[in-house]
Amino acid sequence: MNYNKDDDFFGSELEKKQEEQAKQQQNAEQQYQQSQTSAEQRPQVDNFYNAVPQWDDSNKGKKPSRGFTIALLCIGLVIVFALGIVLGGLFRSGNDQILSDVLSYVRTYYYKDLTDEQWEQALASGGTGILNGLGDQYGRLLTPQEYYDLLNPTVETIVGPSYGFSFQVVEGLGVYVYDTVTDSNAYGQLFQGDLIVQLSNLKDANGNDVKLDGTPVGVINTDEVTTAQLTSVVSMSYSMTAKVLHEQELKTVQLTRSEIPASEYNYVEFYLNTGSEVFTNVSTSNVAGCTTNTVEMRSLDELGTNVGYIRLKGFDEGGEVEFQSVLQQMVQKSGDNLRLVVDLKGNPGGSVDVAVSISSMLAHERNLSQEEISSKNLVTNNGLRITNLSGRAFSQDYYTPSRYSNYFKQDSGMIVVWTDGNSASASEMLTGVLTDYKTAVQMGTRTYGKGIAQTAIELPYQGTVVTNSGATTNGPWALYFTVASYYSPLGNNIHGVGYTPSQNYNNLSQYSDLVTQTNSYFAR
């Protein structure tokens, strides 16, 4: 079994998708119900992240009827692990034979034949249903194709103009906007949580109507087409009009592809005004194709002199290197006067190793009593305790030497961390480290509340996979499930609770309010 707890914890790509999808489904359903007063406000769109989404031939075909989909789901809930896939230990000895019998009866007596693809999806739904029934909301049995797609995502950045937003299709409802690319045409027009309910006026690069099967597209109520059809249509377009449900109000947005400026930084956005120079990699004025700019959107020009700002997009490998590089340059420019804002708003998590590395730059033990340090075993020869992962099969502490003094000359009052309800997993781990060691003050709103960790285990069963290049090969099924809880340095687990700012700094959802309170805090 390929069990890699170091690499796969805290927001692997699947973990991010799972926790975001759960929140997005809930939010989208709420918005959709409130939009039912208008019959034309029905949803769906495509998956851009600084790129045109690629056509997926495997998704071609007519969308199955709702009744047939429900039937397959019901089958999936009882067909759990085909081909002898059994979760050892989850069922009492002998009872797992029930699942084998159910599988045999369905294969023999179900009233209609199922295609291999339908059968595979039913099996995956069954495995997922077992894990969810045990209370593991993140658990999934992955088909070989799903597991391949997880490990080999389509390249998101290509050469050429882009609309500049990413999405997730909420089945039966529409398209939930996941994020927008900084300095793209969508930036400032679409926002995380928006629901796109209709597309129209789709034109190609020559200004001609986009056609589907030889017919001009016209208006698309996005829940009436398949994801593959929608992706194909939008990928052929150069401009379009979108009806968007934003904060329970319907608005119309004009979108046009534009070239997105390249950046040498992939994981961080930063800003610092020393009084004599501005050090930044974000836009300070509107670039071509963009209706706003980052400094304006986040009120960064209102931050005090020598207050550095670093936004972590995610805890991806390489993010710690960029964070350290930017922080070191800020120290060189501001010296002992540097104060730092770490922006974790909207950050769903990532690698535990990246979170540990960044924690080492921002934490130390000197604000705690010797009794606290000793009783919690916070300092050892390996450095500062960052987190503990505990499950039935293992328990592991993560320690790292503190590098705080390389960047800050005072033990407290130097760092502010901004959070919101989408700050999850590794973001919460970092927030817990900084607040436990009292090296930072949290501002914003309560974090998501994810204090458990998952891993993926390959199973010894193979299935057909279509690779990104279109080739057909075999790949393994995989089990993705929760294996541990994680704890802050002082032993707190925030699963289902999250981290909430103190009263003076809570309920700050707007950047302008965060900037005001941050300046006030640093001016004390």
Coordinates of C-alpha atoms in Angstrom, one line a residue:
M1 CA 0.0 0.0 0.0
N2 CA 1.4 3.4 -1.0
Y3 CA 0.9 5.3 2.3
N4 CA 2.7 8.6 2.4
K5 CA 1.5 10.5 5.3
D6 CA 4.1 13.3 4.9
D7 CA 3.1 14.2 1.4
D8 CA -0.6 13.6 1.3
F9 CA -1.8 15.3 4.4
F10 CA -3.4 18.7 4.6
G11 CA -5.1 19.6 1.4
S12 CA -3.7 17.4 -1.3
E13 CA -5.5 18.2 -4.5
L14 CA -8.3 15.8 -3.7
E15 CA -8.6 17.0 -0.1
K16 CA -8.9 20.6 -1.4
K17 CA -11.6 19.6 -3.8
Q18 CA -13.5 17.6 -1.3
E19 CA -13.7 20.2 1.4
E20 CA -14.4 23.0 -1.1
Q21 CA -17.0 21.0 -2.9
A22 CA -18.9 20.4 0.3
K23 CA -19.0 24.1 1.1
Q24 CA -19.7 25.0 -2.5
Q25 CA -22.6 22.6 -2.8
Q26 CA -24.2 24.0 0.3
N27 CA -23.7 27.6 -0.7
A28 CA -24.8 27.0 -4.3
E29 CA -28.0 25.2 -3.1
Q30 CA -28.8 28.2 -0.8
Q31 CA -28.3 30.7 -3.6
Y32 CA -30.2 28.6 -6.1
Q33 CA -33.2 28.2 -3.9
Q34 CA -33.3 32.0 -3.4
S35 CA -33.2 32.4 -7.2
Q36 CA -36.2 30.2 -8.0
T37 CA -38.5 33.2 -8.4
S38 CA -37.0 33.7 -11.8
A39 CA -37.5 30.8 -14.1
E40 CA -34.5 31.6 -16.3
Q41 CA -32.0 31.7 -13.4
R42 CA -30.8 28.1 -13.6
P43 CA -27.1 27.4 -13.4
Q44 CA -23.6 25.8 -14.9
V45 CA -20.1 26.9 -16.6
D46 CA -16.5 25.8 -17.2
N47 CA -13.2 25.3 -15.5
F48 CA -10.7 28.1 -16.2
Y49 CA -7.7 28.8 -14.2
N50 CA -5.6 31.1 -16.3
A51 CA -6.3 28.8 -19.2
V52 CA -8.9 27.5 -21.6
P53 CA -10.3 24.2 -20.3
Q54 CA -9.6 21.2 -22.6
W55 CA -12.2 19.0 -24.3
D56 CA -12.6 15.7 -22.5
D57 CA -13.8 13.1 -24.9
S58 CA -14.6 10.7 -22.1
N59 CA -17.5 13.0 -21.0
K60 CA -19.3 13.0 -24.4
G61 CA -22.8 11.9 -24.6
K62 CA -26.3 12.7 -23.5
K63 CA -26.8 13.4 -19.8
P64 CA -28.7 10.4 -18.2
S65 CA -32.1 11.0 -16.9
R66 CA -32.5 11.9 -13.2
G67 CA -34.4 8.7 -12.5
F68 CA -31.7 6.5 -14.0
T69 CA -29.0 8.5 -12.1
I70 CA -30.9 7.9 -8.8
A71 CA -31.1 4.2 -9.7
L72 CA -27.4 4.0 -10.2
L73 CA -26.7 5.9 -7.0
C74 CA -29.0 3.4 -5.1
I75 CA -27.1 0.5 -6.6
G76 CA -23.8 2.2 -5.6
L77 CA -24.9 2.6 -2.0
V78 CA -25.1 -1.2 -1.7
I79 CA -22.4 -2.3 -4.1
V80 CA -19.5 -1.4 -2.0
F81 CA -16.2 -3.0 -2.9
A82 CA -16.3 -5.1 -6.0
L83 CA -13.7 -7.7 -7.0
G84 CA -13.0 -8.5 -3.4
I85 CA -12.1 -4.9 -2.2
V86 CA -12.8 -5.0 1.5
L87 CA -11.9 -2.5 4.2
G88 CA -10.3 -4.7 6.8
G89 CA -11.4 -3.9 10.3
L90 CA -14.4 -1.8 9.3
F91 CA -16.7 -4.8 9.5
R92 CA -17.0 -7.6 12.0
S93 CA -15.7 -10.9 10.9
G94 CA -18.2 -12.6 8.5
N95 CA -20.4 -9.6 7.9
D96 CA -18.4 -8.5 4.9
Q97 CA -19.9 -11.5 3.1
I98 CA -23.1 -9.6 3.0
L99 CA -21.5 -7.1 0.6
S100 CA -20.3 -9.9 -1.6
D101 CA -23.8 -11.4 -1.7
V102 CA -25.4 -8.1 -2.6
L103 CA -22.9 -7.7 -5.4
S104 CA -23.7 -11.1 -6.7
Y105 CA -27.5 -10.6 -6.6
V106 CA -27.3 -7.3 -8.3
R107 CA -25.1 -8.6 -11.1
T108 CA -27.6 -11.5 -11.6
Y109 CA -31.0 -10.0 -11.1
Y110 CA -30.9 -6.3 -11.7
Y111 CA -33.6 -5.6 -14.3
K112 CA -31.3 -4.1 -16.9
D113 CA -27.8 -4.5 -18.1
L114 CA -25.2 -1.9 -17.0
T115 CA -22.3 -0.7 -19.1
D116 CA -18.8 -1.1 -17.6
E117 CA -18.7 2.6 -17.0
Q118 CA -22.0 2.6 -15.2
W119 CA -21.0 -0.4 -13.1
E120 CA -17.7 1.2 -12.2
Q121 CA -19.4 4.4 -11.1
A122 CA -21.9 2.4 -9.0
L123 CA -19.0 0.6 -7.3
A124 CA -17.3 3.9 -6.6
S125 CA -20.5 5.4 -5.2
G126 CA -20.9 2.3 -3.0
G127 CA -17.4 2.6 -1.5
T128 CA -17.8 6.3 -1.0
G129 CA -21.2 5.6 0.6
I130 CA -19.7 3.2 3.1
L131 CA -17.0 5.8 4.2
N132 CA -19.6 8.6 4.4
G133 CA -21.9 6.3 6.4
L134 CA -19.0 5.9 8.9
G135 CA -18.9 9.6 9.3
D136 CA -15.9 10.3 7.0
Q137 CA -17.2 13.1 4.9
Y138 CA -14.0 13.3 2.9
G139 CA -13.7 9.6 2.2
R140 CA -14.0 8.3 -1.3
L141 CA -13.4 5.2 -3.3
L142 CA -11.7 6.4 -6.5
T143 CA -12.1 4.8 -9.8
P144 CA -8.8 4.3 -11.8
Q145 CA -9.8 7.3 -14.0
E146 CA -10.5 9.5 -10.9
Y147 CA -7.3 8.5 -9.3
Y148 CA -5.3 9.2 -12.5
D149 CA -6.9 12.6 -12.8
L150 CA -6.0 13.4 -9.2
L151 CA -2.4 12.6 -9.8
N152 CA -2.2 14.0 -13.3
P153 CA -4.3 17.2 -13.5
T154 CA -4.6 19.0 -16.8
V155 CA -2.0 21.7 -17.1
E156 CA -3.8 24.9 -16.0
T157 CA -1.5 27.5 -17.6
I158 CA -1.2 27.7 -21.4
V159 CA 0.0 30.3 -23.8
G160 CA -2.7 32.6 -25.0
P161 CA -5.5 34.8 -23.8
S162 CA -7.8 33.6 -21.0
Y163 CA -11.0 34.7 -19.2
G164 CA -9.1 34.0 -16.0
F165 CA -11.5 32.2 -13.7
S166 CA -11.8 28.6 -12.4
F167 CA -15.0 26.8 -11.6
Q168 CA -16.7 23.7 -10.3
V169 CA -19.8 22.3 -11.7
V170 CA -22.5 21.8 -9.1
E171 CA -24.5 18.9 -10.5
G172 CA -28.1 19.9 -11.2
L173 CA -27.6 23.5 -10.1
G174 CA -24.9 25.2 -12.1
V175 CA -21.4 26.6 -12.1
Y176 CA -19.8 27.7 -8.9
V177 CA -16.9 30.2 -9.4
Y178 CA -14.0 28.8 -7.4
D179 CA -11.4 31.6 -8.0
T180 CA -10.3 34.3 -10.4
V181 CA -6.8 35.0 -11.7
T182 CA -5.2 38.2 -10.5
D183 CA -5.2 40.8 -13.3
S184 CA -7.4 38.8 -15.6
N185 CA -10.6 40.1 -17.3
A186 CA -12.7 38.2 -14.7
Y187 CA -10.8 39.8 -11.8
G188 CA -13.1 42.2 -10.0
Q189 CA -16.1 41.0 -12.0
L190 CA -16.5 37.4 -10.8
F191 CA -15.9 36.4 -7.2
Q192 CA -15.5 33.2 -5.3
G193 CA -18.9 31.8 -4.5
D194 CA -20.7 33.4 -7.5
L195 CA -23.1 31.1 -9.4
I196 CA -23.2 31.5 -13.2
V197 CA -26.7 30.7 -14.4
Q198 CA -26.7 31.6 -18.0
L199 CA -24.3 32.3 -20.9
S200 CA -25.1 34.2 -24.1
N201 CA -23.5 36.2 -26.9
L202 CA -20.7 33.8 -27.3
K203 CA -18.4 35.0 -30.1
D204 CA -15.2 33.6 -31.5
A205 CA -12.0 35.6 -32.1
N206 CA -13.4 36.9 -35.4
G207 CA -16.6 38.1 -33.9
N208 CA -18.7 35.2 -35.3
D209 CA -21.3 33.3 -33.3
V210 CA -19.9 30.1 -31.6
K211 CA -21.7 27.0 -33.0
L212 CA -22.5 23.7 -31.4
D213 CA -23.1 20.9 -33.9
G214 CA -23.3 23.5 -36.7
T215 CA -26.0 25.6 -35.0
P216 CA -25.3 29.0 -33.3
V217 CA -25.3 28.6 -29.6
G218 CA -27.5 31.5 -28.7
V219 CA -28.4 31.3 -25.0
I220 CA -27.2 28.5 -22.7
N221 CA -29.1 27.7 -19.5
T222 CA -26.1 25.9 -18.2
D223 CA -27.9 23.0 -16.5
E224 CA -29.4 21.9 -19.8
V225 CA -26.0 20.8 -21.3
T226 CA -23.4 18.3 -20.3
T227 CA -20.1 19.5 -18.8
A228 CA -18.2 18.4 -21.9
Q229 CA -20.5 20.3 -24.2
L230 CA -20.3 23.4 -22.1
T231 CA -16.5 23.2 -21.9
S232 CA -16.3 22.8 -25.7
V233 CA -18.5 25.7 -26.4
V234 CA -16.8 28.1 -24.0
S235 CA -13.3 27.0 -25.2
M236 CA -14.2 28.1 -28.7
S237 CA -15.4 31.5 -27.5
Y238 CA -13.4 34.7 -27.2
S239 CA -16.1 36.8 -25.5
M240 CA -19.4 36.1 -23.8
T241 CA -22.1 37.5 -21.5
A242 CA -22.7 35.8 -18.2
K243 CA -25.7 36.1 -15.9
V244 CA -24.2 35.7 -12.4
L245 CA -25.9 35.2 -9.0
H246 CA -23.7 37.2 -6.7
E247 CA -24.7 37.5 -3.0
Q248 CA -28.3 36.7 -3.9
E249 CA -28.5 39.3 -6.6
L250 CA -28.5 38.6 -10.3
K251 CA -26.0 40.7 -12.4
T252 CA -24.7 40.7 -15.9
V253 CA -21.0 40.4 -16.6
Q254 CA -19.2 40.9 -20.0
L255 CA -16.2 38.7 -20.3
T256 CA -13.4 38.9 -22.8
R257 CA -10.2 36.8 -23.1
S258 CA -7.0 38.7 -22.4
E259 CA -3.3 38.0 -22.0
I260 CA -2.5 37.6 -18.3
P261 CA 0.8 39.1 -17.2
A262 CA 3.4 36.5 -16.3
S263 CA 5.0 36.5 -12.8
E264 CA 8.1 34.9 -11.4
Y265 CA 6.1 34.1 -8.3
N266 CA 3.6 31.2 -8.4
Y267 CA 2.5 30.9 -4.8
V268 CA 2.7 34.3 -3.1
E269 CA 1.5 37.8 -3.7
F270 CA 3.1 40.7 -1.8
Y271 CA 3.2 44.4 -1.2
L272 CA 5.4 46.7 0.8
N273 CA 5.7 50.5 0.9
T274 CA 8.8 51.6 2.7
G275 CA 8.0 55.3 2.1
S276 CA 10.8 55.6 -0.5
E277 CA 9.8 52.6 -2.8
V278 CA 7.0 50.1 -3.4
F279 CA 8.1 46.5 -3.5
T280 CA 5.3 44.3 -5.0
N281 CA 4.4 41.7 -7.6
V282 CA 0.7 42.7 -7.8
S283 CA -0.9 45.3 -10.0
T284 CA -1.0 48.9 -8.8
S285 CA -3.1 50.1 -11.8
N286 CA -5.4 48.4 -14.2
V287 CA -3.7 46.3 -16.8
A288 CA -5.0 45.5 -20.2
G289 CA -8.3 43.6 -20.0
C290 CA -8.7 44.1 -16.3
T291 CA -11.4 46.3 -14.8
T292 CA -9.6 46.8 -11.4
N293 CA -6.3 46.1 -9.7
T294 CA -5.0 44.2 -6.7
V295 CA -3.9 47.2 -4.7
E296 CA -7.3 48.8 -5.1
M297 CA -9.3 45.6 -4.5
R298 CA -7.4 44.9 -1.2
S299 CA -6.8 48.5 -0.1
L300 CA -3.1 47.7 0.1
D301 CA -2.0 51.3 -0.5
E302 CA -3.7 52.1 2.8
L303 CA -1.4 49.8 4.8
G304 CA 1.1 51.7 7.0
T305 CA 4.7 52.4 5.9
N306 CA 6.9 49.3 6.4
V307 CA 3.9 47.0 6.9
G308 CA 4.6 44.1 4.6
Y309 CA 1.8 42.0 3.1
I310 CA 2.2 38.4 1.9
R311 CA -0.7 36.4 0.5
L312 CA -0.3 32.7 0.4
K313 CA -2.4 31.2 -2.4
G314 CA -1.9 27.7 -1.1
F315 CA 0.7 25.5 0.7
D316 CA 2.1 24.0 -2.4
E317 CA 5.7 22.7 -2.7
G318 CA 7.8 25.7 -3.5
G319 CA 5.6 28.1 -1.7
E320 CA 7.9 28.1 1.4
V321 CA 10.9 29.1 -0.8
E322 CA 9.0 32.1 -2.3
F323 CA 7.7 33.1 1.1
Q324 CA 11.2 33.1 2.6
S325 CA 12.6 35.0 -0.4
V326 CA 10.0 37.7 -0.2
L327 CA 10.2 38.0 3.6
Q328 CA 14.0 38.3 3.4
Q329 CA 13.8 41.1 0.8
M330 CA 11.3 42.9 3.0
V331 CA 13.7 42.7 5.9
Q332 CA 16.4 44.1 3.8
K333 CA 14.2 47.0 2.7
S334 CA 12.6 47.9 6.0
G335 CA 15.0 46.5 8.6
D336 CA 13.8 46.5 12.2
N337 CA 10.8 48.6 11.2
L338 CA 9.1 45.7 9.3
R339 CA 5.7 44.5 10.4
L340 CA 4.0 41.6 8.5
V341 CA 0.5 40.7 7.4
V342 CA 0.1 37.0 6.4
D343 CA -3.1 36.8 4.3
L344 CA -4.7 33.3 4.5
K345 CA -8.1 34.3 3.3
G346 CA -9.5 31.8 0.8
N347 CA -6.4 29.5 1.3
P348 CA -7.7 25.9 1.5
G349 CA -4.5 24.2 2.6
G350 CA -1.7 22.1 1.1
S351 CA 1.4 20.3 2.2
V352 CA 2.2 19.8 5.8
D353 CA 5.9 20.2 5.1
V354 CA 5.4 23.6 3.5
A355 CA 3.2 24.7 6.5
V356 CA 5.9 23.5 8.9
S357 CA 8.6 25.4 7.0
I358 CA 6.7 28.7 7.0
S359 CA 5.8 28.3 10.7
S360 CA 9.5 28.1 11.5
M361 CA 9.9 31.7 10.2
L362 CA 7.1 33.1 12.2
A363 CA 7.1 31.4 15.6
H364 CA 9.2 31.0 18.7
E365 CA 8.6 29.9 22.3
R366 CA 9.7 32.9 24.2
N367 CA 6.2 34.3 24.8
L368 CA 5.2 31.2 26.8
S369 CA 6.1 30.3 30.4
Q370 CA 8.7 27.6 31.1
E371 CA 5.9 25.5 32.6
E372 CA 3.9 25.5 29.4
I373 CA 7.0 24.8 27.4
S374 CA 8.0 21.8 29.6
S375 CA 4.5 20.4 30.1
K376 CA 3.7 20.4 26.4
N377 CA 7.2 19.3 25.3
L378 CA 7.3 22.3 23.0
V379 CA 11.0 22.5 22.5
T380 CA 13.4 19.6 21.9
N381 CA 16.8 19.1 20.2
N382 CA 14.8 19.0 17.0
G383 CA 13.4 22.5 17.4
L384 CA 10.0 23.9 18.0
R385 CA 6.9 21.7 18.1
I386 CA 4.6 22.7 15.2
T387 CA 1.9 20.0 15.1
N388 CA 0.9 16.5 16.2
L389 CA -0.8 14.0 13.9
S390 CA -2.6 11.2 15.8
G391 CA -4.5 8.2 14.4
R392 CA -5.1 4.6 15.3
A393 CA -2.1 3.4 13.4
F394 CA 0.4 6.1 14.4
S395 CA 1.2 9.3 16.2
Q396 CA 3.8 11.8 15.0
D397 CA 5.1 15.1 16.2
Y398 CA 6.5 17.7 13.8
Y399 CA 9.4 19.8 15.1
T400 CA 11.5 22.4 13.3
P401 CA 14.1 24.9 14.4
S402 CA 12.8 28.5 14.8
R403 CA 14.0 31.0 12.4
Y404 CA 11.9 33.9 13.7
S405 CA 14.9 36.0 14.9
N406 CA 16.3 36.1 11.4
Y407 CA 13.4 38.4 10.4
F408 CA 12.0 40.1 13.5
K409 CA 13.7 41.8 16.4
Q410 CA 10.8 41.9 18.8
D411 CA 9.2 38.8 20.3
S412 CA 5.6 39.9 19.8
G413 CA 3.4 42.5 18.1
M414 CA 5.1 42.0 14.7
I415 CA 2.7 39.8 12.8
V416 CA -1.0 39.8 11.9
V417 CA -2.7 36.9 10.2
W418 CA -5.9 37.4 8.1
T419 CA -8.4 34.6 7.9
D420 CA -11.9 33.8 6.6
G421 CA -14.3 30.8 6.4
N422 CA -12.3 29.4 3.5
S423 CA -9.0 29.3 5.4
A424 CA -8.7 25.6 6.0
S425 CA -6.5 22.7 6.9
A426 CA -2.8 23.8 6.6
S427 CA -4.0 27.4 6.9
E428 CA -5.5 26.6 10.2
M429 CA -2.4 24.7 11.2
L430 CA -0.3 27.8 10.6
T431 CA -2.9 30.0 12.4
G432 CA -2.8 27.7 15.4
V433 CA 1.0 27.8 15.6
L434 CA 1.1 31.6 15.5
T435 CA -1.6 32.1 18.0
D436 CA -0.5 29.3 20.4
Y437 CA 3.0 30.8 20.5
K438 CA 1.6 34.3 20.6
T439 CA 3.7 35.7 17.8
A440 CA 0.7 36.8 15.8
V441 CA -2.8 38.2 16.2
Q442 CA -5.7 36.7 14.1
M443 CA -8.0 39.1 12.3
G444 CA -11.0 38.5 10.0
T445 CA -13.5 35.8 10.5
R446 CA -13.6 32.2 11.8
T447 CA -11.7 29.7 9.9
Y448 CA -13.2 26.6 8.2
G449 CA -12.6 24.1 11.0
K450 CA -10.8 21.1 9.5
G451 CA -8.7 19.3 12.1
I452 CA -8.4 15.9 10.4
A453 CA -6.0 14.5 7.8
Q454 CA -6.5 12.1 4.9
T455 CA -4.3 9.9 2.7
A456 CA -4.7 7.8 -0.4
I457 CA -3.9 4.1 -0.7
E458 CA -3.7 2.3 -4.0
L459 CA -5.7 -0.9 -4.2
P460 CA -4.5 -4.1 -6.0
Y461 CA -7.2 -3.8 -8.7
Q462 CA -6.8 -2.3 -12.1
G463 CA -9.1 -0.5 -14.6
T464 CA -9.0 1.4 -17.8
V465 CA -7.6 4.9 -17.8
V466 CA -7.5 7.5 -20.6
T467 CA -4.4 9.7 -20.1
N468 CA -4.1 13.4 -20.7
S469 CA -2.5 12.6 -24.1
G470 CA -5.5 10.5 -25.1
A471 CA -3.8 7.1 -24.8
T472 CA -5.6 4.2 -23.1
T473 CA -3.8 2.3 -20.3
N474 CA -4.5 0.6 -17.0
G475 CA -4.4 2.2 -13.5
P476 CA -5.3 1.2 -9.9
W477 CA -8.3 1.9 -7.9
A478 CA -7.6 3.9 -4.8
L479 CA -9.0 4.5 -1.3
Y480 CA -9.0 8.0 0.0
F481 CA -10.0 8.3 3.7
T482 CA -9.3 10.0 7.0
V483 CA -6.5 8.5 9.0
A484 CA -5.6 11.1 11.7
S485 CA -6.5 14.2 13.7
Y486 CA -4.0 17.0 14.0
Y487 CA -3.4 19.2 17.0
S488 CA -1.8 22.6 17.6
P489 CA 1.4 22.9 19.7
L490 CA -0.7 23.3 22.8
G491 CA -2.8 20.3 22.0
N492 CA -5.9 21.9 20.5
N493 CA -8.0 20.2 17.8
I494 CA -10.3 22.6 16.0
H495 CA -12.2 20.2 13.8
G496 CA -15.7 21.5 13.3
V497 CA -14.8 24.6 15.3
G498 CA -12.1 26.5 13.6
Y499 CA -10.1 29.5 14.9
T500 CA -12.1 32.6 15.8
P501 CA -10.4 36.1 16.1
S502 CA -10.8 37.9 19.4
Q503 CA -13.8 40.2 19.8
N504 CA -11.9 43.3 18.7
Y505 CA -10.7 41.7 15.5
N506 CA -13.7 39.4 14.6
N507 CA -16.3 39.8 11.8
L508 CA -13.9 41.7 9.6
S509 CA -14.8 40.4 6.1
Q510 CA -13.8 43.5 4.0
Y511 CA -10.2 44.2 3.2
S512 CA -10.6 47.8 4.0
D513 CA -11.7 47.0 7.6
L514 CA -8.8 44.6 8.0
V515 CA -6.4 47.2 6.8
T516 CA -7.8 49.8 9.3
Q517 CA -7.6 47.4 12.2
T518 CA -4.1 46.2 11.2
N519 CA -2.8 49.8 11.1
S520 CA -4.3 50.4 14.5
Y521 CA -2.7 47.3 16.0
F522 CA 0.7 48.1 14.7
A523 CA 0.5 51.7 15.8
R524 CA 0.0 50.8 19.5

